[in-house]
GROMACS .gro file of C-alpha atoms in nm:
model
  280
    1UNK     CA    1  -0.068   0.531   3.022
    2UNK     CA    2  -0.204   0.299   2.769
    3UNK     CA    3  -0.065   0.486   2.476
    4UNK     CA    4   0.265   0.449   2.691
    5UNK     CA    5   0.204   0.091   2.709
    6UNK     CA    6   0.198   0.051   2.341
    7UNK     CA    7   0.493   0.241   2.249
    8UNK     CA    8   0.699   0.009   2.492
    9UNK     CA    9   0.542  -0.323   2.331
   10UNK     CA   10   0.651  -0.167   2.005
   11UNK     CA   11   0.965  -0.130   2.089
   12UNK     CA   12   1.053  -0.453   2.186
   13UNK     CA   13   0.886  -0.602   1.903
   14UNK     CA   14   1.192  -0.660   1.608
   15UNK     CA   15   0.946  -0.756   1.331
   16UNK     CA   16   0.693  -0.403   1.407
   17UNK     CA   17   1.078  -0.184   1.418
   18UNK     CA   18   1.229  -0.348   1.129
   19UNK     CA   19   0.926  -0.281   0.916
   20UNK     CA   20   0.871   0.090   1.081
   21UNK     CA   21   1.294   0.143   0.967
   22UNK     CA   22   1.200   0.022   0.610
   23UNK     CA   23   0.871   0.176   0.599
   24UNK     CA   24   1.020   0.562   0.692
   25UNK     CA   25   1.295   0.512   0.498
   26UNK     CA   26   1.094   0.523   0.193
   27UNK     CA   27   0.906   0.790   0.322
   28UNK     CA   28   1.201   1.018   0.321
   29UNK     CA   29   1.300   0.929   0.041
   30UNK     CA   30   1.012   1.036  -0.141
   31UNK     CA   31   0.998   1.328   0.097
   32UNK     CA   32   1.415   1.426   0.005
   33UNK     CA   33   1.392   1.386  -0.358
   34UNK     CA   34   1.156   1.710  -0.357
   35UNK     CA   35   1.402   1.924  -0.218
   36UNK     CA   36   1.753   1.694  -0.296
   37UNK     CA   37   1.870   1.483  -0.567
   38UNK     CA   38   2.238   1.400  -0.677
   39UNK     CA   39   2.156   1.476  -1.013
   40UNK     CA   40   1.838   1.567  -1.196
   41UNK     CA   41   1.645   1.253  -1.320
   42UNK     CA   42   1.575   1.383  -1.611
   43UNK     CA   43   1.911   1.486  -1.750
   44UNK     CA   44   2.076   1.277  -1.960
   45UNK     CA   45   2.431   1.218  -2.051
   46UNK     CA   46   2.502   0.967  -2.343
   47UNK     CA   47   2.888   1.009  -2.315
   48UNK     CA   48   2.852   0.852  -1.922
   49UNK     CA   49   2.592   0.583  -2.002
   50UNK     CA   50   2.529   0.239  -1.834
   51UNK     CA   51   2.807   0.370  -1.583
   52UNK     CA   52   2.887   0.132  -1.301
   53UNK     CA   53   2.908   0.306  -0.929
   54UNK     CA   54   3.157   0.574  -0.884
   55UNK     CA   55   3.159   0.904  -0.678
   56UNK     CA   56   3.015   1.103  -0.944
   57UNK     CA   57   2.744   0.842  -0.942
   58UNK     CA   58   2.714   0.624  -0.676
   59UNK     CA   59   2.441   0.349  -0.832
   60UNK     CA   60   2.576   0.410  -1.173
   61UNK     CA   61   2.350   0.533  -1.461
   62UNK     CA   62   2.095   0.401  -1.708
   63UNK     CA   63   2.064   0.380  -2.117
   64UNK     CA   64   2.018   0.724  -2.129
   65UNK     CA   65   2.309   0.838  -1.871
   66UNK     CA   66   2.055   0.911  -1.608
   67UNK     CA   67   2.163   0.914  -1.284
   68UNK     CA   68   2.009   0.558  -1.109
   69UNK     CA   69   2.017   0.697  -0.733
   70UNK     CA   70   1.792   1.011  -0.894
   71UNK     CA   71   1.568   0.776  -1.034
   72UNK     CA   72   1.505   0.594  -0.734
   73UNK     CA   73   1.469   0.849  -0.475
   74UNK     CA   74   1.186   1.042  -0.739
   75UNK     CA   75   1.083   0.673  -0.812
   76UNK     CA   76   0.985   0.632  -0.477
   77UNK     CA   77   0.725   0.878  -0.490
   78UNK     CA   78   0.460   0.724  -0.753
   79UNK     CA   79   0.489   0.408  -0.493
   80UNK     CA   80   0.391   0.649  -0.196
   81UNK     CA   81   0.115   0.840  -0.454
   82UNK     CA   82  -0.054   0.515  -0.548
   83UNK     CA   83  -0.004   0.359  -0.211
   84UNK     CA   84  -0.214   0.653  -0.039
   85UNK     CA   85  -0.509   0.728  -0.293
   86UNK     CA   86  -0.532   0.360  -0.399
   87UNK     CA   87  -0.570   0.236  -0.068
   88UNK     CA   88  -0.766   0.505   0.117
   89UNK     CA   89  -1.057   0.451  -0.252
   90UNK     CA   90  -1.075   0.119  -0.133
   91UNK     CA   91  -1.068   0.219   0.243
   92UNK     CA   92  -1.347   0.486   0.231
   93UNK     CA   93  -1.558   0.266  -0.002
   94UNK     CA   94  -1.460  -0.072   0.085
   95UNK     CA   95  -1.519  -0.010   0.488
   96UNK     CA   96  -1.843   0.217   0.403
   97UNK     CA   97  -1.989  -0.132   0.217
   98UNK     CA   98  -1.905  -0.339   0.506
   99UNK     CA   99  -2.043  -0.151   0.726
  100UNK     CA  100  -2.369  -0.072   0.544
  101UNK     CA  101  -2.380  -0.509   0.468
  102UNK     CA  102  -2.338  -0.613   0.894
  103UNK     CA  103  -2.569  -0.303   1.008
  104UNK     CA  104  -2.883  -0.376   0.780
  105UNK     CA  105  -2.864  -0.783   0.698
  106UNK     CA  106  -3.056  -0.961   0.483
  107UNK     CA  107  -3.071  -0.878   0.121
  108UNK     CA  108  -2.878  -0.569   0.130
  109UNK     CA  109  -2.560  -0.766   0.288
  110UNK     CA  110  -2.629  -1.088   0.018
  111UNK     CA  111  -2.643  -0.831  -0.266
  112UNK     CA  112  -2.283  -0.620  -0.140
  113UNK     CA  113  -2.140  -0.999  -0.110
  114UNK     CA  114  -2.250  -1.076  -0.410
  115UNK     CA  115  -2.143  -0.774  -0.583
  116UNK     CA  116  -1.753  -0.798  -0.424
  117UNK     CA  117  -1.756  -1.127  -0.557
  118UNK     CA  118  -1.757  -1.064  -0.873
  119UNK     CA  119  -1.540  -0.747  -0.868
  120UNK     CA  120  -1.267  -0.996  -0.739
  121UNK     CA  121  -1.309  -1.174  -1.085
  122UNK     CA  122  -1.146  -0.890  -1.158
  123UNK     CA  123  -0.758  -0.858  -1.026
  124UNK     CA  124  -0.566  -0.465  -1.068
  125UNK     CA  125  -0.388  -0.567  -1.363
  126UNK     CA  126  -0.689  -0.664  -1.578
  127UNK     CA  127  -0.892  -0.395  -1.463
  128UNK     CA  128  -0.596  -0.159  -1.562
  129UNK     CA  129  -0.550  -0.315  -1.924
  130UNK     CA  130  -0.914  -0.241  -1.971
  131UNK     CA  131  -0.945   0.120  -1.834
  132UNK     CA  132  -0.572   0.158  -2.046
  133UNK     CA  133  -0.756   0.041  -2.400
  134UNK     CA  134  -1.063   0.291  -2.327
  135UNK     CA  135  -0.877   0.616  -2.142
  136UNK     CA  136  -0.461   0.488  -2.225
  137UNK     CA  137  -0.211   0.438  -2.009
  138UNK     CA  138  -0.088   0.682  -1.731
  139UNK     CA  139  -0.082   0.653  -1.359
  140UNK     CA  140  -0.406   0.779  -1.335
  141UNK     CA  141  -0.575   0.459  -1.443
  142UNK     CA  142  -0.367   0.240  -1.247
  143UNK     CA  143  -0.449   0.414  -0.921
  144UNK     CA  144  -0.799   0.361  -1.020
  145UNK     CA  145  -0.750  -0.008  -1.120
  146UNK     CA  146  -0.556  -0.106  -0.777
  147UNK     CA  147  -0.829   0.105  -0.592
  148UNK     CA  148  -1.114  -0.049  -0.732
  149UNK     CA  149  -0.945  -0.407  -0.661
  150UNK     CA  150  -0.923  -0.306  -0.300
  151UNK     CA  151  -1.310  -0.253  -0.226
  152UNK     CA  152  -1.415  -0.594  -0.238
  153UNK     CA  153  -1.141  -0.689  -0.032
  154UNK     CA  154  -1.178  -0.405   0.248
  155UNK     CA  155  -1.570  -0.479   0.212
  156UNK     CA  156  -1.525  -0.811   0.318
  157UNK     CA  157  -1.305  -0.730   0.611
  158UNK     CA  158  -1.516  -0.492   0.756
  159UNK     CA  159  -1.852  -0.725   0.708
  160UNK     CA  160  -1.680  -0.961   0.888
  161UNK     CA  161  -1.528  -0.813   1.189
  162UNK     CA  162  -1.867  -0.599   1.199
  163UNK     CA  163  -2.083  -0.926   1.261
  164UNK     CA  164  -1.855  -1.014   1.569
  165UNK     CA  165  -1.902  -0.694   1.701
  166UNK     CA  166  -2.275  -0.676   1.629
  167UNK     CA  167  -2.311  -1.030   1.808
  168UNK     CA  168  -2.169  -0.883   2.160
  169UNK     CA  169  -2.409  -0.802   2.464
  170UNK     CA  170  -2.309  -0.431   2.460
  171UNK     CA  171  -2.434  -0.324   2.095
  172UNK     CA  172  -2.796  -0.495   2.232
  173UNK     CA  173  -2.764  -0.289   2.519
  174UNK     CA  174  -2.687  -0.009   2.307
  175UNK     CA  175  -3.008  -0.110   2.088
  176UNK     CA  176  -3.259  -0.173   2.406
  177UNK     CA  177  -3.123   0.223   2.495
  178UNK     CA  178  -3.279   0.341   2.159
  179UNK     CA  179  -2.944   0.361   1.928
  180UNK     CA  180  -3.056   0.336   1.639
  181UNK     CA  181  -2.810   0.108   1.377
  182UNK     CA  182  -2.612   0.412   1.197
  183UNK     CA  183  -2.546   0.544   1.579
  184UNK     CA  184  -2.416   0.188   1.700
  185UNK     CA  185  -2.181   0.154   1.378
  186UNK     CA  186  -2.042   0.483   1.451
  187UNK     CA  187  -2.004   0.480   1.809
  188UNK     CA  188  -1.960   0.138   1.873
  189UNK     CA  189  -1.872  -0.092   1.536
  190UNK     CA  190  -1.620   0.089   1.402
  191UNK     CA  191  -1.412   0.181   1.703
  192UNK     CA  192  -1.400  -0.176   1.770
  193UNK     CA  193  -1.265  -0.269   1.435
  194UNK     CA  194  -1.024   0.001   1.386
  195UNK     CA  195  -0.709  -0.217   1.481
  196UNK     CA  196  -0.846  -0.477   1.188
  197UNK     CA  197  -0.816  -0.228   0.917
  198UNK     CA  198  -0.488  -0.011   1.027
  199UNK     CA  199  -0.317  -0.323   0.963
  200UNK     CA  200  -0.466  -0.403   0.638
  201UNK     CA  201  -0.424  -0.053   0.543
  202UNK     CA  202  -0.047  -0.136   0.581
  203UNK     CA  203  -0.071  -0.461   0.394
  204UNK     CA  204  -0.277  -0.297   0.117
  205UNK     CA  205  -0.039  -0.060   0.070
  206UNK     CA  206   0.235  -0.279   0.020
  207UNK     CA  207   0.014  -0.515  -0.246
  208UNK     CA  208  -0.015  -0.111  -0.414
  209UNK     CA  209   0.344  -0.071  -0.439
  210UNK     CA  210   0.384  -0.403  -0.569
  211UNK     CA  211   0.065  -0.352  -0.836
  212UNK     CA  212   0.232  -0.029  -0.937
  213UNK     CA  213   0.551  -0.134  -0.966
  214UNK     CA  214   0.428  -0.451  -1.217
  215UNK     CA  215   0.172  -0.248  -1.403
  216UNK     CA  216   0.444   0.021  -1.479
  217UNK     CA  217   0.661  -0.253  -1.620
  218UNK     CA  218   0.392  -0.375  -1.809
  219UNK     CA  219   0.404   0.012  -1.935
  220UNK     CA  220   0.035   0.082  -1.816
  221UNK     CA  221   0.151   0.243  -1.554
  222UNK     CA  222   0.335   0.571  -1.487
  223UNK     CA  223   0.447   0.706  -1.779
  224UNK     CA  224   0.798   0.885  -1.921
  225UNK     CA  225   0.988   1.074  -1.837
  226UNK     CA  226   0.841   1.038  -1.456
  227UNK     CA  227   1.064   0.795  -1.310
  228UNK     CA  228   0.924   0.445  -1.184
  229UNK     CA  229   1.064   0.149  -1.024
  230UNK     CA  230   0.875  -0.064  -1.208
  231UNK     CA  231   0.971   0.080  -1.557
  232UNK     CA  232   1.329   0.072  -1.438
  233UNK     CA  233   1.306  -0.262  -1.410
  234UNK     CA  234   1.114  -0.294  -1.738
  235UNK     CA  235   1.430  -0.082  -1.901
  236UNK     CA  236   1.678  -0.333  -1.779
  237UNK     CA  237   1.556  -0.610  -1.857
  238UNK     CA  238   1.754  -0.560  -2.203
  239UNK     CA  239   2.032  -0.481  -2.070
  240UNK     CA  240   2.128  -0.768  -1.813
  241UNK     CA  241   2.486  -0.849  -1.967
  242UNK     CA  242   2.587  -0.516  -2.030
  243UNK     CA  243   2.490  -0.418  -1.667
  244UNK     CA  244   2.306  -0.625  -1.417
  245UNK     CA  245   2.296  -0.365  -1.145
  246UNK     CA  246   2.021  -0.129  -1.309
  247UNK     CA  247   1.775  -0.418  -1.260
  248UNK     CA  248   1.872  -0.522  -0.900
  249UNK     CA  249   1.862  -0.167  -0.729
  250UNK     CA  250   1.504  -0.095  -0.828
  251UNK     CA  251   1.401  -0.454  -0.753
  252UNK     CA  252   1.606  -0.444  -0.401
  253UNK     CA  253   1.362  -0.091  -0.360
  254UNK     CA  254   1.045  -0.231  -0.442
  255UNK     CA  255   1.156  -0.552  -0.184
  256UNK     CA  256   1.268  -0.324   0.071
  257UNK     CA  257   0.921  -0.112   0.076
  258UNK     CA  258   0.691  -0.415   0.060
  259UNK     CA  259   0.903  -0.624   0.305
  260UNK     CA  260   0.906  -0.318   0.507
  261UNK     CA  261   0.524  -0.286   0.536
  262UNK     CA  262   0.446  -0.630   0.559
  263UNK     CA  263   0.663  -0.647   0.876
  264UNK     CA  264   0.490  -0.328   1.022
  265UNK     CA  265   0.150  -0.468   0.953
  266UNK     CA  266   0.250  -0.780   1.154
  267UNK     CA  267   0.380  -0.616   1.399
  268UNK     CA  268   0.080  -0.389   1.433
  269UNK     CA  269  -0.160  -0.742   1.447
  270UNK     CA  270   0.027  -0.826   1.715
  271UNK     CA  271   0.075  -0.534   1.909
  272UNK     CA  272  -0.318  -0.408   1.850
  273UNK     CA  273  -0.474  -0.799   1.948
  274UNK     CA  274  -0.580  -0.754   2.254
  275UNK     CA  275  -0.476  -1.130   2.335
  276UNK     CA  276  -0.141  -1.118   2.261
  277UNK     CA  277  -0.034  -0.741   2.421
  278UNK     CA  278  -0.178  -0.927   2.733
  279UNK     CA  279   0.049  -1.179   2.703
  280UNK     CA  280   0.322  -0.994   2.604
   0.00000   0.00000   0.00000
């Protein structure tokens, strides 16, 4: 009845359905372009290049005579690839750090602090020039370099939804029973704070795309011939007289999926606050 509950909020909430549209629209993409594409993305066709949209190609094609709709659809997968495995390194670690800094106090929590502190000094970007002029560019390091970014940030999250919940009358019930502090943050702390990181998982994984997307223009991202948004962009940057439209179709993707998800994950702060589904 409760999960019934939910899915009728949801529905009546335009900012959680917008973002869910936008949000599985990218999915299948990603998911069609294994089985479907109009054209191969990596065929090329000089005699048909910077093509505007026709029937044979409906966004047009690139410098090389690549078909632009190919690109994106394939494109649309290193977003989803970097989204997933970026986020859930800084999920698993990030939350596991929190956790560890509420449950035990004291110098163990002061030292994790201290220690995301200073790995904030250190935004994606940075982190992936440096792994790129030790190891080289390739998608590899970039997932790394966003993941790594998103620890201290999930870390601090969790530590501080985990102090509310390790302040309530129930977890020292649950201690005068015998529960001893990995049992409570099982049981107890991290059911409770659940709702806090599904929607930062959402709004992570838009910051991804977005990391992704500007690291691959930078060209230490994904790397030819694998198709990127980002580097699409990059490519038409040169190329702005001669045909604006290869620059605004992977910048109107990359908007779509990170508008898309940051309108889920408010929708999903809304609809999993206790406070507000009771006044809804």
């Amino acid at each position: 009845m409760r999960r019934h509950g939910f899915w009728q909020r949801a529905l009546r909430h335009r900012s959680f359905m917008i973002g869910g549209v936008l949000t599985l629209a990218l999915i299948v993409a990603a998911a069609l372009s294994f089985v479907w594409t109009p054209w191969s993305p990596y065929d090329m066709d000089m005699a048909n290049k910077l093509a505007g949209p026709s029937a044979k190609h409906w966004l047009g094609t690139d410098a090389f005579g690549r078909d632009v709709a190919s690109l994106l659809l394939v494109g649309a997968r290193a977003s989803i690839l970097v989204g997933i495995i970026a986020v859930g390194i800084g999920l698993v670690a990030g939350t596991a750090l929190g956790l560890l800094a509420a449950a035990r106090r004291g110098w163990v929590e002061e030292a994790i602090m201290r220690l995301t502190d200073f790995s904030l000094a250190f935004p994606a970007i940075l982190l992936a020039i440096m792994l790129t002029a030790v190891f080289g560019a390739g998608i590899v390091n970039a997932i790394i370099a966003i993941g790594i970014y998103n620890i201290p940030i999930f870390a601090r999250i969790t530590r501080a939804s985990a102090n509310a919940v390790w302040s309530r009358e129930y977890i020292a019930a649950a201690q005068a029973c015998g529960k001893g502090p990995f049992a409570i943050t099982v049981q107890h702390v991290l059911p409770n704070i659940s709702a806090v990181l599904i929607v930062q998982i959402t709004i992570r994984f838009a910051i991804a795309i977005l990391a992704e997307a500007a690291l691959s223009y930078l060209g230490l991202g994904t790397q030819p011939p694998q198709p990127s948004w980002g580097r699409m962009l990059s490519e038409a940057q040169t190329l702005m007289f001669q045909q604006p439209l290869l620059a605004v179709w992977p910048g109107a993707a990359i908007a779509m999926a990170v508008l898309g998800l940051n309108l889920m994950g408010d929708g999903l702060r809304d609809l999993l606050d206790p406070r507000l589904a009771r006044a809804r």
